[in-house]
Short mmCIF file of C-alpha atoms and ligand atoms in Angstrom, two decimals:
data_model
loop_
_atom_site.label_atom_id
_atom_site.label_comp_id
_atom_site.label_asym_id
_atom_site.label_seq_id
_atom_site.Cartn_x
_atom_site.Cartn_y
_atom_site.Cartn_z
CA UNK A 27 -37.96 10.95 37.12
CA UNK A 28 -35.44 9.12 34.71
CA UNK A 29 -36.75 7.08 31.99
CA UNK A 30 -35.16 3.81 31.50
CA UNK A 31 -33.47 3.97 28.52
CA UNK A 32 -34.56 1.44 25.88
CA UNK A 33 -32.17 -1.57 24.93
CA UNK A 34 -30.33 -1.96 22.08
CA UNK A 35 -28.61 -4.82 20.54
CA UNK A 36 -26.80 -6.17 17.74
CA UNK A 37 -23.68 -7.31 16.24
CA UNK A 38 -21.08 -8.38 12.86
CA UNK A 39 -19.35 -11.55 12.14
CA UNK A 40 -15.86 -11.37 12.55
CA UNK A 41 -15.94 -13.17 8.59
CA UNK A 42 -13.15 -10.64 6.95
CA UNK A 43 -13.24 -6.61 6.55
CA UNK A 44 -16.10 -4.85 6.55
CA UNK A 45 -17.57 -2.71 3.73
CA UNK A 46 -19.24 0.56 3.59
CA UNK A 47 -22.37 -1.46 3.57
CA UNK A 48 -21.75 -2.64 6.74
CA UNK A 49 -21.20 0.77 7.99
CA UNK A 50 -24.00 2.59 6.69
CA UNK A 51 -26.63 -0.31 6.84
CA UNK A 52 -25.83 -0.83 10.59
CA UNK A 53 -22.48 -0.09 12.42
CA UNK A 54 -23.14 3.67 11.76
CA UNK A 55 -26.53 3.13 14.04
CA UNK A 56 -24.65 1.89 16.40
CA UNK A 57 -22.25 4.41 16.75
CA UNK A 58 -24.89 7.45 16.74
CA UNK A 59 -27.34 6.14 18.99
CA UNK A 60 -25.53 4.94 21.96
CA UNK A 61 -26.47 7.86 23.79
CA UNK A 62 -30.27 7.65 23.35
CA UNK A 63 -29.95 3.92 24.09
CA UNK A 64 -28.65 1.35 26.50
CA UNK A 65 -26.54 0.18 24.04
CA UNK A 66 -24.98 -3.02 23.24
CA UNK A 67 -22.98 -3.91 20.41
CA UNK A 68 -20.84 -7.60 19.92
CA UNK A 69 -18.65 -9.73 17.90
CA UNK A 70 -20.32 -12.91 16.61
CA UNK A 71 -17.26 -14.80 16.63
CA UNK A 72 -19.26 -18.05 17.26
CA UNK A 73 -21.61 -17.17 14.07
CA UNK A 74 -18.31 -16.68 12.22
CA UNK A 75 -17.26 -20.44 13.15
CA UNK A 76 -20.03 -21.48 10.71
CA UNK A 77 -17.68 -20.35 7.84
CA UNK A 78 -14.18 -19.74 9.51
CA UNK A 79 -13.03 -22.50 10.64
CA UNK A 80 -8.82 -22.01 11.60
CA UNK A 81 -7.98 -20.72 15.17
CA UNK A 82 -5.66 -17.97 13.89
CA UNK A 83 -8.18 -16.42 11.32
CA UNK A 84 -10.99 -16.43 13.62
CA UNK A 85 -9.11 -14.83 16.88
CA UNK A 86 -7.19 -12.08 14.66
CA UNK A 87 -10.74 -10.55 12.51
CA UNK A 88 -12.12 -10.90 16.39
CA UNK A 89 -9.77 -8.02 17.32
CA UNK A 90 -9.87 -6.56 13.87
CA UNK A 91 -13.68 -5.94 14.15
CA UNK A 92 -13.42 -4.44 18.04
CA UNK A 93 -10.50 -2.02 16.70
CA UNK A 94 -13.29 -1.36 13.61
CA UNK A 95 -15.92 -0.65 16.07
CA UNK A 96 -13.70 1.60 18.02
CA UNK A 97 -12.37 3.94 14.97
CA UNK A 98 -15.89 4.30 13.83
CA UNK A 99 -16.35 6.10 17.53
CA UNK A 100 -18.28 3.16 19.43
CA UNK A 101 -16.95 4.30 22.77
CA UNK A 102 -16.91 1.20 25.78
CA UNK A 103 -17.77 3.92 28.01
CA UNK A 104 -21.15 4.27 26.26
CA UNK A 105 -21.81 1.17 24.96
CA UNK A 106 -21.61 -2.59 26.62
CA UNK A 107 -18.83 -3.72 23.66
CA UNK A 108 -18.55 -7.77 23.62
CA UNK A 109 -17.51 -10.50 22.09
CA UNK A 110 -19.87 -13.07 21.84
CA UNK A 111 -18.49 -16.04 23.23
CA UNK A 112 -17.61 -14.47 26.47
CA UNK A 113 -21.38 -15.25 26.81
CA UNK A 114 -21.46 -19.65 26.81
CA UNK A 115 -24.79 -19.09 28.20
CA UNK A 116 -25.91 -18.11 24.76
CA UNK A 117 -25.44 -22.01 23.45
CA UNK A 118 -27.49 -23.35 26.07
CA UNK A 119 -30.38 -20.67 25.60
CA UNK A 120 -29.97 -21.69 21.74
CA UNK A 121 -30.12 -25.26 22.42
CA UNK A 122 -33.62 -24.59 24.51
CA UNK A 123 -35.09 -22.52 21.49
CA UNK A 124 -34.07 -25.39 19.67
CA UNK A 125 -36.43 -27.57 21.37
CA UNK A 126 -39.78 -25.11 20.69
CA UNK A 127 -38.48 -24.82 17.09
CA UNK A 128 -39.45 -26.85 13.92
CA UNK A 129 -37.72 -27.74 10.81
CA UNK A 130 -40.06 -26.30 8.07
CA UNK A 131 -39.69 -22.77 9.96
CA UNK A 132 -35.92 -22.85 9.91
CA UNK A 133 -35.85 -24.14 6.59
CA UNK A 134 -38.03 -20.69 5.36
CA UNK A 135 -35.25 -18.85 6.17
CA UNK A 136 -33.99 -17.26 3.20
CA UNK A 137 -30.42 -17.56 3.69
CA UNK A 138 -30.88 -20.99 4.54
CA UNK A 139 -33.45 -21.28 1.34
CA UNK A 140 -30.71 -19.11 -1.30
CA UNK A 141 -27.39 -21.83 0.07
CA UNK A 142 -29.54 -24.60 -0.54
CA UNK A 143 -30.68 -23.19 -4.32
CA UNK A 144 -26.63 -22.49 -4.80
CA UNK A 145 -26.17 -26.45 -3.80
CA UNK A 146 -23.91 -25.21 -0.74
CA UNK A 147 -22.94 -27.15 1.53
CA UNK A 148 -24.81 -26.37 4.83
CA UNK A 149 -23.80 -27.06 8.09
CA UNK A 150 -25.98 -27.76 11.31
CA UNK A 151 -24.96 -24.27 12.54
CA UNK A 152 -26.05 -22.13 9.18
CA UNK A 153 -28.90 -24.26 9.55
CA UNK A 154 -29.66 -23.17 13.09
CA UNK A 155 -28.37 -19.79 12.61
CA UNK A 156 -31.08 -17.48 12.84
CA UNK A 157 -32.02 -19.49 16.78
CA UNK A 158 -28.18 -18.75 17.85
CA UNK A 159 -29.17 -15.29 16.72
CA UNK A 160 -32.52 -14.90 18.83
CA UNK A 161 -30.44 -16.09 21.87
CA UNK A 162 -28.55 -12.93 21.13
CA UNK A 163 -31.27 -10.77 20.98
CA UNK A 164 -33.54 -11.92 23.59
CA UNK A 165 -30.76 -13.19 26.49
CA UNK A 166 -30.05 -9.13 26.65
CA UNK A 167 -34.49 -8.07 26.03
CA UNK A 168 -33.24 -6.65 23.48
CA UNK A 169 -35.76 -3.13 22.46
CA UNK A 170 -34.11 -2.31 18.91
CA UNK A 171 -31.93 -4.53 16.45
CA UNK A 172 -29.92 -2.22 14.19
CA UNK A 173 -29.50 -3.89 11.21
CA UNK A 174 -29.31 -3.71 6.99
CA UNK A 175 -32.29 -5.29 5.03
CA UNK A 176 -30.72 -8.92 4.57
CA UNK A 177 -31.39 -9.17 8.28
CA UNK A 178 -34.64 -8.13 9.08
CA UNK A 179 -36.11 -11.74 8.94
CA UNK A 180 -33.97 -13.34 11.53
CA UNK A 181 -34.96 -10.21 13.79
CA UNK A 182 -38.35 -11.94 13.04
CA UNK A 183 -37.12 -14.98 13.76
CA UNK A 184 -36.48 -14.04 17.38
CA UNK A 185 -39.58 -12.44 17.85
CA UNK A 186 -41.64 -14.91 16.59
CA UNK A 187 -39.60 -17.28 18.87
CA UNK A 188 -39.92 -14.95 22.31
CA UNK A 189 -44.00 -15.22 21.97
CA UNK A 190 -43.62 -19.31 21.47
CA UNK A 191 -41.40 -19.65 24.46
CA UNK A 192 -44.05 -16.92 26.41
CA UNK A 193 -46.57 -18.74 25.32
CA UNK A 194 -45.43 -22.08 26.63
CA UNK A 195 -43.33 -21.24 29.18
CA UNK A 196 -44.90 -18.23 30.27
CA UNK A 197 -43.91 -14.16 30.00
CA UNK A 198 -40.04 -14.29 30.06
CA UNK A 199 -39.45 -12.30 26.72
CA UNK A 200 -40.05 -9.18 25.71
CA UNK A 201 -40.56 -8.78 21.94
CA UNK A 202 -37.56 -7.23 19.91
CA UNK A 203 -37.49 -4.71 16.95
CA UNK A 204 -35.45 -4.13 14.08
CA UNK A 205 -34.57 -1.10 13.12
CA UNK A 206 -33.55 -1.01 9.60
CA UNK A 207 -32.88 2.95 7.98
CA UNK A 208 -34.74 2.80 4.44
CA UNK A 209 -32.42 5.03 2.70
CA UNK A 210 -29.57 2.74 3.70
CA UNK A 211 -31.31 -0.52 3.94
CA UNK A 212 -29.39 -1.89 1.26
CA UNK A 213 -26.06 -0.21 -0.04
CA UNK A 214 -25.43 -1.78 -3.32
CA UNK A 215 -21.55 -2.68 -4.16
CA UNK A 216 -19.91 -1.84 -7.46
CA UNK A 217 -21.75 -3.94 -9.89
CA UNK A 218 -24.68 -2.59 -8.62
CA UNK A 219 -25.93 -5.71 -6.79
CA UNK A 220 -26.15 -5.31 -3.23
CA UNK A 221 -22.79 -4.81 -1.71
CA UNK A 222 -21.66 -7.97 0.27
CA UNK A 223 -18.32 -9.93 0.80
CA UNK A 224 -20.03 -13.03 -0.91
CA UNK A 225 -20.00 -11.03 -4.23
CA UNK A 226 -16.44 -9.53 -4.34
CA UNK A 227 -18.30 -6.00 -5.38
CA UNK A 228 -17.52 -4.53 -1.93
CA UNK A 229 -15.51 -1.25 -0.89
CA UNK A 230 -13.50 -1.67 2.58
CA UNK A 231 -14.21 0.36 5.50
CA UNK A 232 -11.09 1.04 6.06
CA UNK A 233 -9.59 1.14 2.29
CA UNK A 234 -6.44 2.43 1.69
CA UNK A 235 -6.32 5.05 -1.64
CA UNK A 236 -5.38 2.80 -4.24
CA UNK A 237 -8.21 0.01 -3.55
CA UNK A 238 -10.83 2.89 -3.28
CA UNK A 239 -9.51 4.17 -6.51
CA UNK A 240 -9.36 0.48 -7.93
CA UNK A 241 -12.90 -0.36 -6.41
CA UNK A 242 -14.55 2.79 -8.08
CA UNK A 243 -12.48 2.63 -11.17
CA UNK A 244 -13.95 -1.44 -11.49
CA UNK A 245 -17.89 0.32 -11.78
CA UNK A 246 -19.42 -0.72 -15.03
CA UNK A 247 -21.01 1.86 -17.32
CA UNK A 248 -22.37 1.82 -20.06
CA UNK A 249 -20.83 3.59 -23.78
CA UNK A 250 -22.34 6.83 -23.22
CA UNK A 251 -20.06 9.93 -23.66
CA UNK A 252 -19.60 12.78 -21.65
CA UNK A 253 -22.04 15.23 -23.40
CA UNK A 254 -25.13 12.39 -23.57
CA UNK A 255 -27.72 12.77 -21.51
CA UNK A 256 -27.79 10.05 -18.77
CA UNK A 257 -30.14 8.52 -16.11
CA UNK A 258 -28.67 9.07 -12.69
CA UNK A 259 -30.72 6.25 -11.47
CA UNK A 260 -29.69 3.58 -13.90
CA UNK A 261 -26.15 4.03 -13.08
CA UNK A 262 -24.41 2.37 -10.38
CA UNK A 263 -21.83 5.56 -9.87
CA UNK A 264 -24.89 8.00 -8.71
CA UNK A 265 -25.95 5.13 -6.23
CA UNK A 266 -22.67 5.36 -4.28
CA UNK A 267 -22.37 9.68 -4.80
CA UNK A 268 -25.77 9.52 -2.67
CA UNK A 269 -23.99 8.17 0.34
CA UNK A 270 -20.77 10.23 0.42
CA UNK A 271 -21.89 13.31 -1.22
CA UNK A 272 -23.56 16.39 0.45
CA UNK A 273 -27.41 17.13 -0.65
CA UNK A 274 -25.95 20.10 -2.28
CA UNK A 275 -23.48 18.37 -4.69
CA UNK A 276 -25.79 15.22 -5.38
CA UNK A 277 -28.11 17.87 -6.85
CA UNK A 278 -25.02 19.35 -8.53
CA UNK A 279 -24.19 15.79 -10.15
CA UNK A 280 -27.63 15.08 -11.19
CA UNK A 281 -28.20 17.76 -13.00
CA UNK A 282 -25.27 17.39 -14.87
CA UNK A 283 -25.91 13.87 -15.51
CA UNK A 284 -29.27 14.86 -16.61
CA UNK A 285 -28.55 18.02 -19.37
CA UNK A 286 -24.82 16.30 -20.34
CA UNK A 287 -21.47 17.12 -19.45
CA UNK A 288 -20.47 14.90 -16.59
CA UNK A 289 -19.15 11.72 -17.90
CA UNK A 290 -18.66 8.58 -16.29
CA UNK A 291 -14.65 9.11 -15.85
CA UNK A 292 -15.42 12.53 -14.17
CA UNK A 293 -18.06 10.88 -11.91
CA UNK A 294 -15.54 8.51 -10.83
CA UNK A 295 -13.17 10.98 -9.67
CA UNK A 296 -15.25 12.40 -7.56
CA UNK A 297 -16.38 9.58 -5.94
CA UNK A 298 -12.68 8.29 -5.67
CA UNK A 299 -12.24 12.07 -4.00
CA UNK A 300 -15.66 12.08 -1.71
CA UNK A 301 -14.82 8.13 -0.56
CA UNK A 302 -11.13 9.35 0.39
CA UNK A 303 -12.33 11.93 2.31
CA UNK A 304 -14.82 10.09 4.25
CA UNK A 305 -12.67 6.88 4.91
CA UNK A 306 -9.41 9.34 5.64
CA UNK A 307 -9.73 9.85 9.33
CA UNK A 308 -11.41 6.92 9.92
CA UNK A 309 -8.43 4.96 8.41
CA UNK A 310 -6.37 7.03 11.16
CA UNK A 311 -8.45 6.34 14.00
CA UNK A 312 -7.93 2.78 13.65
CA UNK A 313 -4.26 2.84 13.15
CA UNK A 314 -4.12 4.76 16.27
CA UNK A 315 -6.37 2.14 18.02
CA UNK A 316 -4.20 -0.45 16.90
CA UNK A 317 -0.55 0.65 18.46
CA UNK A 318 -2.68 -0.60 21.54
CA UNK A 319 -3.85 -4.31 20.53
CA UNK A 320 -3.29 -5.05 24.70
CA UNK A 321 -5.88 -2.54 25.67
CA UNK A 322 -8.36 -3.26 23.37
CA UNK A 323 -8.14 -6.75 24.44
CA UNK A 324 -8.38 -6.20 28.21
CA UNK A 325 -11.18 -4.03 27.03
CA UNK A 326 -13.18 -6.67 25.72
CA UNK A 327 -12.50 -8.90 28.36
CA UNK A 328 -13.81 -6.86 30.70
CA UNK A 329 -17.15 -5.84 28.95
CA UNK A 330 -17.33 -9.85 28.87
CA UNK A 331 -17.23 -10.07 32.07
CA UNK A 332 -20.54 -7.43 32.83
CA UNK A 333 -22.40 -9.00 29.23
CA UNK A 334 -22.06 -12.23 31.06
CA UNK A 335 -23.95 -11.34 34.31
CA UNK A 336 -26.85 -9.76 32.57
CA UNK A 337 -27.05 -13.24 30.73
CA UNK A 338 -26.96 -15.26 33.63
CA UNK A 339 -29.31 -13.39 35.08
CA UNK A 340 -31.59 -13.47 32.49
CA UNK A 341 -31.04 -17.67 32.40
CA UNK A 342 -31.82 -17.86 36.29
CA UNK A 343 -35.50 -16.72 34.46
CA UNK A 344 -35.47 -18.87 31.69
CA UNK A 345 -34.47 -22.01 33.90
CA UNK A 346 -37.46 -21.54 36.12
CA UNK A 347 -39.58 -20.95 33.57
CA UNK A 348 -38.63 -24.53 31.48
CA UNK A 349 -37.80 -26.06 34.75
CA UNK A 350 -34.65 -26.30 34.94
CA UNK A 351 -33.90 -25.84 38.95
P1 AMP B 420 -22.28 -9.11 8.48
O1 AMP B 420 -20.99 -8.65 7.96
O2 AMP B 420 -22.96 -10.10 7.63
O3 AMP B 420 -22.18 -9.52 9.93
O4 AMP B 420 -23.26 -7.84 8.43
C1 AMP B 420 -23.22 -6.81 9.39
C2 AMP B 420 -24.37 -5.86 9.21
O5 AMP B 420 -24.27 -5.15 7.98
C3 AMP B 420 -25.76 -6.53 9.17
O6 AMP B 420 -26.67 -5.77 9.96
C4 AMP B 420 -26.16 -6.47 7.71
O7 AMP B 420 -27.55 -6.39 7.53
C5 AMP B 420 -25.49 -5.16 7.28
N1 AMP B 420 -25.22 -5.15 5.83
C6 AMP B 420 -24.44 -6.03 5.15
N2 AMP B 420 -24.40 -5.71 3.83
C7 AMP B 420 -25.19 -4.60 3.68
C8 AMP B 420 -25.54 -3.78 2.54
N3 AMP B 420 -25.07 -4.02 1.32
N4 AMP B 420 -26.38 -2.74 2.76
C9 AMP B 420 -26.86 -2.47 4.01
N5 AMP B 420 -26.55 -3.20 5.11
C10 AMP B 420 -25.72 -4.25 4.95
N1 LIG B 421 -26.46 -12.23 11.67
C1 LIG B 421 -25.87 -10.93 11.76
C2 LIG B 421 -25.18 -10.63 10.41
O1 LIG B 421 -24.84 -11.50 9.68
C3 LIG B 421 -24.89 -10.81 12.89
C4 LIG B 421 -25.59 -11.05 14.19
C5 LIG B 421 -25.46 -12.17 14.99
C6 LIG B 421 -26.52 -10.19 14.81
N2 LIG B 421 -26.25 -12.03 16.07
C7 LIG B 421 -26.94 -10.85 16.02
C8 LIG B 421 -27.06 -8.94 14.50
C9 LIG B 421 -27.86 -10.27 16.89
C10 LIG B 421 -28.00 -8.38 15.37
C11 LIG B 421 -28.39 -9.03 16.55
O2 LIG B 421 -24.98 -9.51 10.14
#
């Protein structure tokens, strides 16, 4: 007997270039277990139209994040790869979850709550994000949600909205899960905060040598000097070495953090050296994925295609269940 394999689902904004906290919190999943699942992984190019709003912008970082997906060894033979808008279906599923949804819920959202404490100006769709996002995850029942910390609410938020719609509508969803990696739950960017495009602390995916060495080079420390001894987890250098070092040289660095010797213009020449090494190929991949722009298009378009049917199937459900027929 075969075992269905369980779903999984998620997605990243087509907003600019993703960062290594991209990668490890989430894309990485993606990549490594689209053989144990039924894998499907999209571009939320109609979340992005809540911030980018010029044709141009928003059709190129479309492409850009399929070719990203691609060098990091998502292969469209494996996994269902999609961009989001090839799926319409998705606004009128969001527009139904909508209508079982209340105000004071959305508004607990905490990207929602931390624009509104910044005085940001917020836009229906920011507003409504998270139910745009449970259409996503439920229109495909949706097992597992790979994602970093900063979006294990709105997985919530789609749960929490598949047992109201059951509940009132009757069984139709089944209940997603995030799945969120704690050691890389949230990568923190060069000041130490956690690493997001928001806070200009990130380091590209797919940097080039000079911005690695200018990103690593930008860490503060404090005055320390090299013989001190120093607290590997106070300082914002160790907290990157743990993701691109082996276990054998992170014990290395510690203890030479620890006794003295390793000072903080050392440390961030090996990181510099570890990052290169790790971004490297990767940085090939895509260029190699990219002489191809044609293919990669036709690609998507055809993944559309099969994302679309499972969502219309699924809305042939979800009509009969409001009564929509
Ligand atoms: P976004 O670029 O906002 O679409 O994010 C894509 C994915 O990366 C989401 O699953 C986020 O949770 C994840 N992510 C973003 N920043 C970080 C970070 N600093 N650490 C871990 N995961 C992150
Ligand atoms: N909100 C996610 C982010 O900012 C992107 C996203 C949209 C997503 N729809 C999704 C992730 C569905 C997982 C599942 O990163």
């Amino acid at each position: 007997m075969t075992d269905k394999k369980k779903i999984l689902l998620s997605g990243v904004k087509p907003t600019g270039r993703p960062h290594i906290g991209n990668y490890f919190g989430a894309m990485k999943q993606f990549a490594d277990l689209q053989d144990e699942y039924d894998a499907r992984v999209f571009i939320a190019d109609y979340h992005a139209i809540t911030t980018v709003q010029n044709a141009a912008e928003l059709s190129r970082n479309t492409l850009d994040v399929a070719l990203d997906y691609l060098a990091i060894g998502i292969d469209p033979k494996k996994t269902l790869l999609f961009k989001q808008s090839d799926l319409p279906e998705l606004c009128e599923l969001a527009w139904i979850f909508n209508c079982i949804t209340t105000m004071p819920y959305l508004m607990r959202a905490h990207a929602y709550k931390d624009a509104e404490a910044k005085n940001k100006e917020i836009n229906v769709g920011i507003f409504d994000y998270p139910i745009l996002m449970t259409a996503d995850i439920l229109i495909q029942d949706a097992d597992a949600v790979p994602v970093g910390q900063d979006q294990k609410q709105h997985v919530e938020y789609a749960r929490d909205t598949a047992e109201k719609f059951n509940r009132i509508f009757g069984e139709t969803f089944k209940l997603p899960n995030s799945l969120i990696l704690d050691h890389v739950k949230i990568i923190p960017g060069t000041d130490g905060q956690k690493m997001s495009k928001s806070y200009g602390n990130t380091i590209a995916l797919f940097a080039e040598f000079e911005d690695i060495k200018k990103a690593v080079m930008s860490i503060p420390t404090n005055s320390q000097g090299v013989d001190e001894s120093k607290d590997p987890e106070k300082d914002n250098i160790f907290a990157l070495h743990k993701h691109f070092a082996d276990a054998e040289e992170i014990e290395e660095i510690e203890k030479r953090y620890t006794n003295g010797g390793l000072g903080y213009k050392e440390s961030k020449e090996i990181l510099i050296s570890n990052i290169e090494k790790f971004i490297a190929p990767l940085r090939e991949k895509r260029k190699e994925f990219a002489k191809d722009e044609d293919a990669v298009r036709k690609m998507l378009k055809e993944n559309g295609e099969k994302a679309r049917e499972i969502a219309l199937s699924k809305m042939k459900e979800v009509k009969k269940a409001v009564g929509l027929y």
